[in-house]
Tab-separated table of C-alpha atoms in Angstrom:
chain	number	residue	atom	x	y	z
A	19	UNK	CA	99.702	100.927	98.644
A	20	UNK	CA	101.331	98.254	100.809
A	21	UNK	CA	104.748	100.358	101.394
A	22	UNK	CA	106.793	98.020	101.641
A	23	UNK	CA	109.081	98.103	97.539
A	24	UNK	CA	111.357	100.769	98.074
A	25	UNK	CA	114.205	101.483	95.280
A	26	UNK	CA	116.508	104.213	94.995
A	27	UNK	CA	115.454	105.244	91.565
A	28	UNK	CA	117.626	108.337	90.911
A	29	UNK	CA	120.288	110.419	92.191
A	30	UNK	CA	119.864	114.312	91.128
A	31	UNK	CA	121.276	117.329	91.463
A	32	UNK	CA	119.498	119.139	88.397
A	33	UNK	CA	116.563	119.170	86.514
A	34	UNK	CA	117.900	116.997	83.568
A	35	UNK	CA	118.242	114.454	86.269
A	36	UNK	CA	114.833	114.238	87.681
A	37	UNK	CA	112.672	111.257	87.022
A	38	UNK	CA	110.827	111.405	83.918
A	39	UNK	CA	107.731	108.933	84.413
A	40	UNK	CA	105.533	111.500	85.921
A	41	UNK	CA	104.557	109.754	89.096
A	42	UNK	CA	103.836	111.978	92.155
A	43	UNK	CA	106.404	112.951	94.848
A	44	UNK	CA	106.950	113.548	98.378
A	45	UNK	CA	109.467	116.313	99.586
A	46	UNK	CA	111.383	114.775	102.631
A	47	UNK	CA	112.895	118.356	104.190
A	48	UNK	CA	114.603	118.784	107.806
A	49	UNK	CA	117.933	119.750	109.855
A	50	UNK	CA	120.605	117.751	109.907
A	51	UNK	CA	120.233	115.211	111.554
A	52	UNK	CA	116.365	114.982	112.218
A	53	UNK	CA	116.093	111.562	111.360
A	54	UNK	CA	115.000	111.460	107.667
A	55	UNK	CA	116.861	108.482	106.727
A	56	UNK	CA	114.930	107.131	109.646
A	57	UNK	CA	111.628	108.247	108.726
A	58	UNK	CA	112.104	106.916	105.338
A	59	UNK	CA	113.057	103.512	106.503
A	60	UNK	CA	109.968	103.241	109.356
A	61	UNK	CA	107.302	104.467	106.671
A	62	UNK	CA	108.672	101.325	104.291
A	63	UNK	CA	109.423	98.796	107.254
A	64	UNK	CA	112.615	98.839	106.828
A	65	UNK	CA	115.863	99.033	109.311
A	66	UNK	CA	118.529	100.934	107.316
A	67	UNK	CA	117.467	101.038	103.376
A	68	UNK	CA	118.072	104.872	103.564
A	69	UNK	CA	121.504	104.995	105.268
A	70	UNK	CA	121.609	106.631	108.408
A	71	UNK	CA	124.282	108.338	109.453
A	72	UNK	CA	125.804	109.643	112.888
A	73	UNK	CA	127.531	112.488	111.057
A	74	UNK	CA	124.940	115.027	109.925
A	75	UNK	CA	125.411	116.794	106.107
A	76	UNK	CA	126.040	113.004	104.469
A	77	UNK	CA	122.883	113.769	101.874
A	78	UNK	CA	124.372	115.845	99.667
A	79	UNK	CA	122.160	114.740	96.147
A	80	UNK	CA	118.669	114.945	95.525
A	81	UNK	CA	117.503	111.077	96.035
A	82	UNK	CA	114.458	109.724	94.295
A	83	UNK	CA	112.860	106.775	96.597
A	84	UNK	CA	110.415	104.652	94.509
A	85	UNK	CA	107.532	103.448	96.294
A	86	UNK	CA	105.686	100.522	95.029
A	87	UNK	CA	106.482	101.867	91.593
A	88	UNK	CA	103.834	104.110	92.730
A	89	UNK	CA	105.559	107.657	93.787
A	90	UNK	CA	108.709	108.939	94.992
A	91	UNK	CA	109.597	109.981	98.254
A	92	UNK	CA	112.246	112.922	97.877
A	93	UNK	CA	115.231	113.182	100.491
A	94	UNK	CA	117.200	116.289	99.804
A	95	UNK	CA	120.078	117.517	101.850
A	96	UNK	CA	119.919	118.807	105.624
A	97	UNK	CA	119.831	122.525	106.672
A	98	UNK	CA	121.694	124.064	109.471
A	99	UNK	CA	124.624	122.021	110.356
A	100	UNK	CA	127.598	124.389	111.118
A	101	UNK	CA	130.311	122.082	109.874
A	102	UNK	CA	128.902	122.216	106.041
A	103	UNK	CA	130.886	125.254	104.622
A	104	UNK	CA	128.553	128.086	103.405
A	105	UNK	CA	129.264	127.588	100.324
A	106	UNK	CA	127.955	124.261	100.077
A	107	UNK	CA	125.008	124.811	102.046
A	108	UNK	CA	124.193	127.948	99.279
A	109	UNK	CA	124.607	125.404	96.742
A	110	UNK	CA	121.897	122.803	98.622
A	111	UNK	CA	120.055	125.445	99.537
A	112	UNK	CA	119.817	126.566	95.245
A	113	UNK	CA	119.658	123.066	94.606
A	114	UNK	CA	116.040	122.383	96.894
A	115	UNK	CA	114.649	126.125	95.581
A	116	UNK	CA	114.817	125.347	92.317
A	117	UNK	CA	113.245	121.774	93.034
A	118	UNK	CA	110.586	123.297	95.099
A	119	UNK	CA	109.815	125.784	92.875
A	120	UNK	CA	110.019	124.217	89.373
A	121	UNK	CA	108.399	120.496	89.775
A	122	UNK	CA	105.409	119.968	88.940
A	123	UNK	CA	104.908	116.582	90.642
A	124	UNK	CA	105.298	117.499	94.256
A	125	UNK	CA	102.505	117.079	95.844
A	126	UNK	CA	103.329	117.385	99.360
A	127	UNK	CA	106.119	118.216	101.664
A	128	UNK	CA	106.644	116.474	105.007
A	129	UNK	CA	108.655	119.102	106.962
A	130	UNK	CA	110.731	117.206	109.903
A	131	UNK	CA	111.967	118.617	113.301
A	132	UNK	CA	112.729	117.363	116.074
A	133	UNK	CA	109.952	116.712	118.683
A	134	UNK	CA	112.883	117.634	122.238
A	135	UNK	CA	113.584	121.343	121.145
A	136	UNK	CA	112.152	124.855	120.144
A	137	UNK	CA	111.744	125.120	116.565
A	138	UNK	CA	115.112	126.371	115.082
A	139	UNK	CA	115.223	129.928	113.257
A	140	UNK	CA	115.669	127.872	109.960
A	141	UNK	CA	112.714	125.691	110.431
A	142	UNK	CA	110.728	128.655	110.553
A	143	UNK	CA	112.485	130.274	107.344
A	144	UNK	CA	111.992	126.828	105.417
A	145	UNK	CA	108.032	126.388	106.679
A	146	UNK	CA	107.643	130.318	105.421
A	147	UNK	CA	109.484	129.555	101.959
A	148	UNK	CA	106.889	126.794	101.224
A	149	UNK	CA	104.564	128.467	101.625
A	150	UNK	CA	105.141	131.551	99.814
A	151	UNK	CA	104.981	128.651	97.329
A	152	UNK	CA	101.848	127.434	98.516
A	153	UNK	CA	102.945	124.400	99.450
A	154	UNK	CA	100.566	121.819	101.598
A	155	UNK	CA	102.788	120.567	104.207
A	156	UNK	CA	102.427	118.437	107.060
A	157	UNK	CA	105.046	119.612	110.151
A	158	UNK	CA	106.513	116.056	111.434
A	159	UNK	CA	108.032	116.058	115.238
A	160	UNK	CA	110.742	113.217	114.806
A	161	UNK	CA	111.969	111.443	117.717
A	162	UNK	CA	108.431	112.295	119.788
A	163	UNK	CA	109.530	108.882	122.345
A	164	UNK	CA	112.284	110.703	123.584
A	165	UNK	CA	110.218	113.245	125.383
A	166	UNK	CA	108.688	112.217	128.933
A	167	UNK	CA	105.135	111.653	128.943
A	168	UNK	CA	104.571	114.172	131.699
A	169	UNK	CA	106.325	117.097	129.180
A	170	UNK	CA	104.278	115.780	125.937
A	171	UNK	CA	101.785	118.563	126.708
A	172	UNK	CA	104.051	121.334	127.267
A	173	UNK	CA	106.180	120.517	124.270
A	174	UNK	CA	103.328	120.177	122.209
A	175	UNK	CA	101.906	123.745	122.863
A	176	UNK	CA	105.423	125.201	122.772
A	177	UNK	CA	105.855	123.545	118.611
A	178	UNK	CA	101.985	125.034	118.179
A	179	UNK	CA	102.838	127.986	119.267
A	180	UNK	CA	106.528	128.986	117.751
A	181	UNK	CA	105.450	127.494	114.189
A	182	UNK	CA	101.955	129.673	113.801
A	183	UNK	CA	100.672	126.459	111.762
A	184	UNK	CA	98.628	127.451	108.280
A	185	UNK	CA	95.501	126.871	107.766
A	186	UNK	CA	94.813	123.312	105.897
A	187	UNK	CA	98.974	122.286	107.605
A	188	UNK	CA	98.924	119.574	110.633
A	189	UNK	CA	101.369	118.483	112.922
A	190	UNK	CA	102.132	114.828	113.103
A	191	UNK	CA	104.517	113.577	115.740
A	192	UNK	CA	106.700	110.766	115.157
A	193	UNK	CA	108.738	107.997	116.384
A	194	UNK	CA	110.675	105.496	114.404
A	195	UNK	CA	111.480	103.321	117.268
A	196	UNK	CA	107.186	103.231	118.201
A	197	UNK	CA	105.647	103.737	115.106
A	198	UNK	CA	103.457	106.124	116.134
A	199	UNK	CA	102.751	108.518	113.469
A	200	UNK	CA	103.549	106.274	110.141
A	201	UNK	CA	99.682	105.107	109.549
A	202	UNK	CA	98.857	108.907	109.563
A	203	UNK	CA	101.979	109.893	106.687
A	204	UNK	CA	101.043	106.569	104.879
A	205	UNK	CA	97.274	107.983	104.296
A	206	UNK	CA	98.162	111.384	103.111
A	207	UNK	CA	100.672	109.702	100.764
A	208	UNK	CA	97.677	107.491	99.518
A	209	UNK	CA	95.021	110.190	99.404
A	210	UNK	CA	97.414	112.059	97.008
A	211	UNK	CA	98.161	108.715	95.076
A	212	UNK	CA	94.816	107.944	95.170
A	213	UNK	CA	93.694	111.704	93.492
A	214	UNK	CA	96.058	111.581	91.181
A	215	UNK	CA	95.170	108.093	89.800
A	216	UNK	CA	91.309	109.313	89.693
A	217	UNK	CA	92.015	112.394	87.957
């Protein structure tokens, strides 16, 4: 995979909608405001394909990203932001569980938080809903070049030690304005592209 053919393939927000070609996905999942769109856009070398937004709760559909007509990376709505009424965070919050729990092509979820605070109450409830699904899922710290050098360490124990990581689970920190981190998501996307294709 070269990463670098990116379409927005489909726009869901139920099963009838999902892509039918059978191709493997990638769960994008975070808070508001983590920086998906920007993950997205650094793991494609892109600047803004995936819109970002300064006003968290803008995803608000299921959205398919073809990748090298290859997989699909899957960007589903933000948890946690206050200004979202309940209701419609029950309905995103129905609309992931029964994605999560009913497709068979995920194949990974890439969990995103951000790298400058304590793992949120909700980003422990999401990491513990995946896997009572048994879920593989690799714990991404966005926005890891905003942290001092000289706090890296603390931070990094602090994230270790609030999420209680799973056996077989990693933690990959991540900056879209350094790169660092993108070579590490592009090769478990390709392992899992590359074990599907062999099976």
């Amino acid at each position: 995979m070269n990463f670098q053919d990116i379409d927005l393939a489909q726009i869901a927000i139920r099963i009838s909608q999902y892509p039918t070609d059978d191709k493997p996905e990638f769960l994008i999942l975070g808070r508001s405001n983590v920086g998906k769109s920007s993950f997205i856009n650094t793991l494609v070398n892109r600047k803004n394909y995936a819109r970002t937004s300064s006003k968290p709760g803008k995803t608000q559909t299921l959205n398919f990203y073809l990748i090298d007509n290859i997989c699909y990376l899957v960007d589903v709505p933000g948890y946690g932001y206050a200004q979202v009424s309940n209701k419609k965070q029950e309905k995103f919050g129905l609309m992931v569980e029964e994605y999560v729990k009913k497709r068979k092509n995920l194949k990974h979820v890439f969990l995103l938080i951000d790298y400058r605070h304590k793992p949120t109450d909700s980003d422990l409830m999401m990491y513990d809903f995946l896997k009572y699904y048994n879920l593989p899922v690799t714990i991404v710290c966005t926005k890891y070049d905003k942290v001092k050098k000289s706090l890296k360490e603390k931070q990094n124990r602090m994230i270790n030690d609030t999420l209680d990581i799973a056996l077989g689970d990693e933690i990959i920190n991540f900056s879209s304005v350094t790169k660092v981190g993108r070579e590490s998501i592009q090769n478990i996307i390709e392992k899992y592209v590359k074990n599907e294709s062999n099976s």
